[in-house]
Coordinates of C-alpha atoms in Angstrom, one line a residue:
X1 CA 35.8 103.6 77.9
X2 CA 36.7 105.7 75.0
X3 CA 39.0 103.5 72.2
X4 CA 42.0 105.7 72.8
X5 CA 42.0 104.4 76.7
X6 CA 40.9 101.1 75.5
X7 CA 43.9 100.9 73.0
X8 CA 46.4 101.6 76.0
X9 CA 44.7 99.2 78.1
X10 CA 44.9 96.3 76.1
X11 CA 48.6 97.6 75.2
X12 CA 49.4 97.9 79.4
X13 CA 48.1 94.5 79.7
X14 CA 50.8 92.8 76.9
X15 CA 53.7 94.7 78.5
X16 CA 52.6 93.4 81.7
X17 CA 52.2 90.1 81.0
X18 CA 56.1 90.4 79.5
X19 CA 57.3 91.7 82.1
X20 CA 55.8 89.8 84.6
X21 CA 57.2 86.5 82.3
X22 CA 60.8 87.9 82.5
X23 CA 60.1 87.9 86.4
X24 CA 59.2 84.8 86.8
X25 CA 62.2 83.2 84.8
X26 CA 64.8 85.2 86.9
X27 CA 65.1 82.3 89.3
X28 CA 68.9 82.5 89.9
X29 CA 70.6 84.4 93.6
X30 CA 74.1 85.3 93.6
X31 CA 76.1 88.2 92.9
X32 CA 76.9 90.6 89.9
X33 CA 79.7 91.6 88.2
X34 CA 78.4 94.9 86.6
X35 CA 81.1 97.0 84.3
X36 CA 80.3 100.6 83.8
X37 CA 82.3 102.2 80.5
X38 CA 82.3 104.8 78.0
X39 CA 83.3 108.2 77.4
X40 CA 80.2 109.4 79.3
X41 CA 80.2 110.7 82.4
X42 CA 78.5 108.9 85.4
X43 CA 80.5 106.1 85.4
X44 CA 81.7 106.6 89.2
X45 CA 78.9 108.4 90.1
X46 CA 76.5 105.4 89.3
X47 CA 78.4 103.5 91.1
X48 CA 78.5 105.3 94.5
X49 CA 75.2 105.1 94.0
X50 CA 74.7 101.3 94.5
X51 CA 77.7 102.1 97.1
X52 CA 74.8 104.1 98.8
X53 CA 72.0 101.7 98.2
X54 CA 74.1 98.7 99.5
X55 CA 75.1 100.6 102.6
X56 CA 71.5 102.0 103.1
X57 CA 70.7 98.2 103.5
X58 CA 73.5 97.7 106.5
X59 CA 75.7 95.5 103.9
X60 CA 79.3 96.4 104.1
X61 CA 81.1 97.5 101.2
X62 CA 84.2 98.2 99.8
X63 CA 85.9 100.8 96.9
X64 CA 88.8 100.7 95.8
X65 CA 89.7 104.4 93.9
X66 CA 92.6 103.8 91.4
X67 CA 92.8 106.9 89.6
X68 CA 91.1 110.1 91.6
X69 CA 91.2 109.3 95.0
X70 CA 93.1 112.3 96.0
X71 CA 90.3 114.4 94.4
X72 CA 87.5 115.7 96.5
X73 CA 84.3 113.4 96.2
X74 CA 81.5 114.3 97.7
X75 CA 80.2 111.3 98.2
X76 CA 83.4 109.5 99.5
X77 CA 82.9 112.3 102.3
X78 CA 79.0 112.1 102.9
X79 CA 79.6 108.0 103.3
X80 CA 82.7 107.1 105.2
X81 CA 81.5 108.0 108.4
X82 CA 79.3 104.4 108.0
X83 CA 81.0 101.8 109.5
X84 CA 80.3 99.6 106.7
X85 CA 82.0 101.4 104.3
X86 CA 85.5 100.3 103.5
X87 CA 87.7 103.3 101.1
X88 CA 91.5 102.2 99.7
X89 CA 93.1 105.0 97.4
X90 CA 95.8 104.7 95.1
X91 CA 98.1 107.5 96.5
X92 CA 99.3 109.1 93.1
X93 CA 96.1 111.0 92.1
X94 CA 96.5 110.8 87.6
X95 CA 98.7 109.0 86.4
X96 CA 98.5 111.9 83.7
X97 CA 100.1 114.1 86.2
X98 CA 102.4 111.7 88.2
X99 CA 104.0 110.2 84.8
X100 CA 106.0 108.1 86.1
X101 CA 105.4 104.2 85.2
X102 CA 107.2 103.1 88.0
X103 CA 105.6 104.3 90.9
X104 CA 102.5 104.6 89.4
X105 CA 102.8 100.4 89.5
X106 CA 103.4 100.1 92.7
X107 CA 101.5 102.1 93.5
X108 CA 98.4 100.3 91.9
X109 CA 99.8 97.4 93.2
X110 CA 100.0 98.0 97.3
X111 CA 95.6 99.2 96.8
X112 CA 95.0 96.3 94.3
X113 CA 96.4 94.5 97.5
X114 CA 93.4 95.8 99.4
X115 CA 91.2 95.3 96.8
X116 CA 92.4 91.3 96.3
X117 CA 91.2 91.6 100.4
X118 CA 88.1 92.5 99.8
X119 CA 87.3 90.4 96.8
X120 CA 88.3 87.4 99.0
X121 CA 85.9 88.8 101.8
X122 CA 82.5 86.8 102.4
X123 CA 81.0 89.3 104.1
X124 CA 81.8 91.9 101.7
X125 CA 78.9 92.6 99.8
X126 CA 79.5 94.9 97.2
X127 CA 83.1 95.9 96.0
X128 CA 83.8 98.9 93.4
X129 CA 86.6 99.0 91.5
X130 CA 86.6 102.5 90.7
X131 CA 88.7 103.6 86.9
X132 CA 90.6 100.0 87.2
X133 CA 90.0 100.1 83.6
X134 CA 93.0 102.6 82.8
X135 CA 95.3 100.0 85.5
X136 CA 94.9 97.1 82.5
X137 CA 95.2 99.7 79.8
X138 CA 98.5 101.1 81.0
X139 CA 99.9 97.5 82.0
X140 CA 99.8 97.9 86.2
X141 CA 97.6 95.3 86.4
X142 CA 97.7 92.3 84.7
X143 CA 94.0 91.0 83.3
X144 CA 94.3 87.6 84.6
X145 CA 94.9 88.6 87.7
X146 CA 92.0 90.4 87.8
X147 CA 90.2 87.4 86.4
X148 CA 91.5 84.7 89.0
X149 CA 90.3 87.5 91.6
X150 CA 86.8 88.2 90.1
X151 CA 85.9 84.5 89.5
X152 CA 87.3 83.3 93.2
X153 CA 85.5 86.2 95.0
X154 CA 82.2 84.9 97.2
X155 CA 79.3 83.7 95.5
X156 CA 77.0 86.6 97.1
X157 CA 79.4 89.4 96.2
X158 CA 78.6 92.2 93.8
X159 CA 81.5 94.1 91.7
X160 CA 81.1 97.2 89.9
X161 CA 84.1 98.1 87.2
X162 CA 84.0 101.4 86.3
X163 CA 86.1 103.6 83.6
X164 CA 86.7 103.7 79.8
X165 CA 87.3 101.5 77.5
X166 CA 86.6 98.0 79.6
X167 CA 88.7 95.1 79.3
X168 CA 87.1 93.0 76.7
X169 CA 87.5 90.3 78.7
X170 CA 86.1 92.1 81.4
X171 CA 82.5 93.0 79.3
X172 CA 82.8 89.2 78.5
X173 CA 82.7 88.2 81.9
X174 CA 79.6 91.0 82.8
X175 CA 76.4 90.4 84.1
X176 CA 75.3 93.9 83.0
X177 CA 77.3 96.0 80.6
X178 CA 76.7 100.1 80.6
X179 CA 77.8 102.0 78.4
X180 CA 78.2 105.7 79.2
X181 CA 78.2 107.8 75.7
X182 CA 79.1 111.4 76.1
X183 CA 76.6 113.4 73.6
X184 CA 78.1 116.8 75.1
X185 CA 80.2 117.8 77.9
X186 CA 80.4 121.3 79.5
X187 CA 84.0 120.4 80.2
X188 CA 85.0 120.9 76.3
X189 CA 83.1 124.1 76.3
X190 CA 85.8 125.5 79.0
X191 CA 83.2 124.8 82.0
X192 CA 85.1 124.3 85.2
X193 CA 84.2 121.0 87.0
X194 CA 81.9 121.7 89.9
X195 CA 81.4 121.0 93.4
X196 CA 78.6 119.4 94.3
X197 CA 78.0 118.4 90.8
X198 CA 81.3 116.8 89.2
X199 CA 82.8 115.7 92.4

């Protein structure tokens, strides 16, 4: 064995031996609450990917879709064929567009209805939250609210947050934290959003 391939043995066998240390002290079962922020994109789309994940293991889930639901998503349509899969969508689309307070509160109330539903549902395994962020920043939602429903939801039940600028309250609360940091976007270089790709 050459010292170069000795070297990255003996190196292999330290990060091994740390890693299979943190394994072995990650004792506790129950569910996450996970909060994906940032000015990145991905945000959503990481999250329909545990959506998929979940589903692909016969749990049921549920989103909730507080900002673009009445956009196309791809994935929305590929998955809600599953009976598993549970969708509620805030009817107004942007609130950027609707500008409206008003309606755009009730609005965010009737789906945070559904979403208090499936927060208090046992056999709800995974719930996404999807942009509820913007809901506490504009005032629809009230944090504690969201607190009481987080902290009362099923011991076994996962929660994904997703949108900018998280709650701080919210990233307190976390099990895992993401931050999403945009280093370019081909959106502020006049690229159209794309099928397939964006949504």
């Amino acid at each position: 064995m050459s010292d170069r391939d000795a070297r990255h043995k003996a190196s292999m066998e330290k990060l091994k031996a740390r890693v299979d240390d943190k394994v072995a002290q990650a004792t506790e079962q129950r569910g996450l609450l996970l909060v994906n922020t940032g000015n990145g994109k991905g945000k959503t789309t990481a999250a329909w990917g545990t959506v998929t994940r979940a589903l692909g293991y016969g749990y049921k889930v549920g989103v909730v879709q507080f900002i673009k639901g009445l956009w196309e998503c791809g994935e929305r349509n590929r998955l809600e064929e599953d009976p598993n899969l549970s969708v509620a969508i805030m009817a107004t689309g942007f609130t950027w567009d609707t500008q409206n307070r008003e309606s755009d509160t009730v609005a965010c109330q009737e789906v945070w209805q559904e979403a208090e539903k499936m927060l208090a549902d046992p056999d709800t395994y995974l719930v996404v939250l999807d942009e509820i962020t913007y809901m506490l920043k504009f005032g629809y939602l009230d944090i504690e609210t969201v607190k009481h429903a987080l902290l009362n939801r099923p011991k076994e039940q996962t929660v994904i947050i997703t949108g900018r600028n998280a709650h701080r309250e919210l990233v307190a609360m976390a099990d895992t934290v993401t931050e999403m940091q945009e280093v370019r976007h081909a959106f502020n270089n006049g690229l159209q959003a794309r099928r397939g790709i964006d949504f």
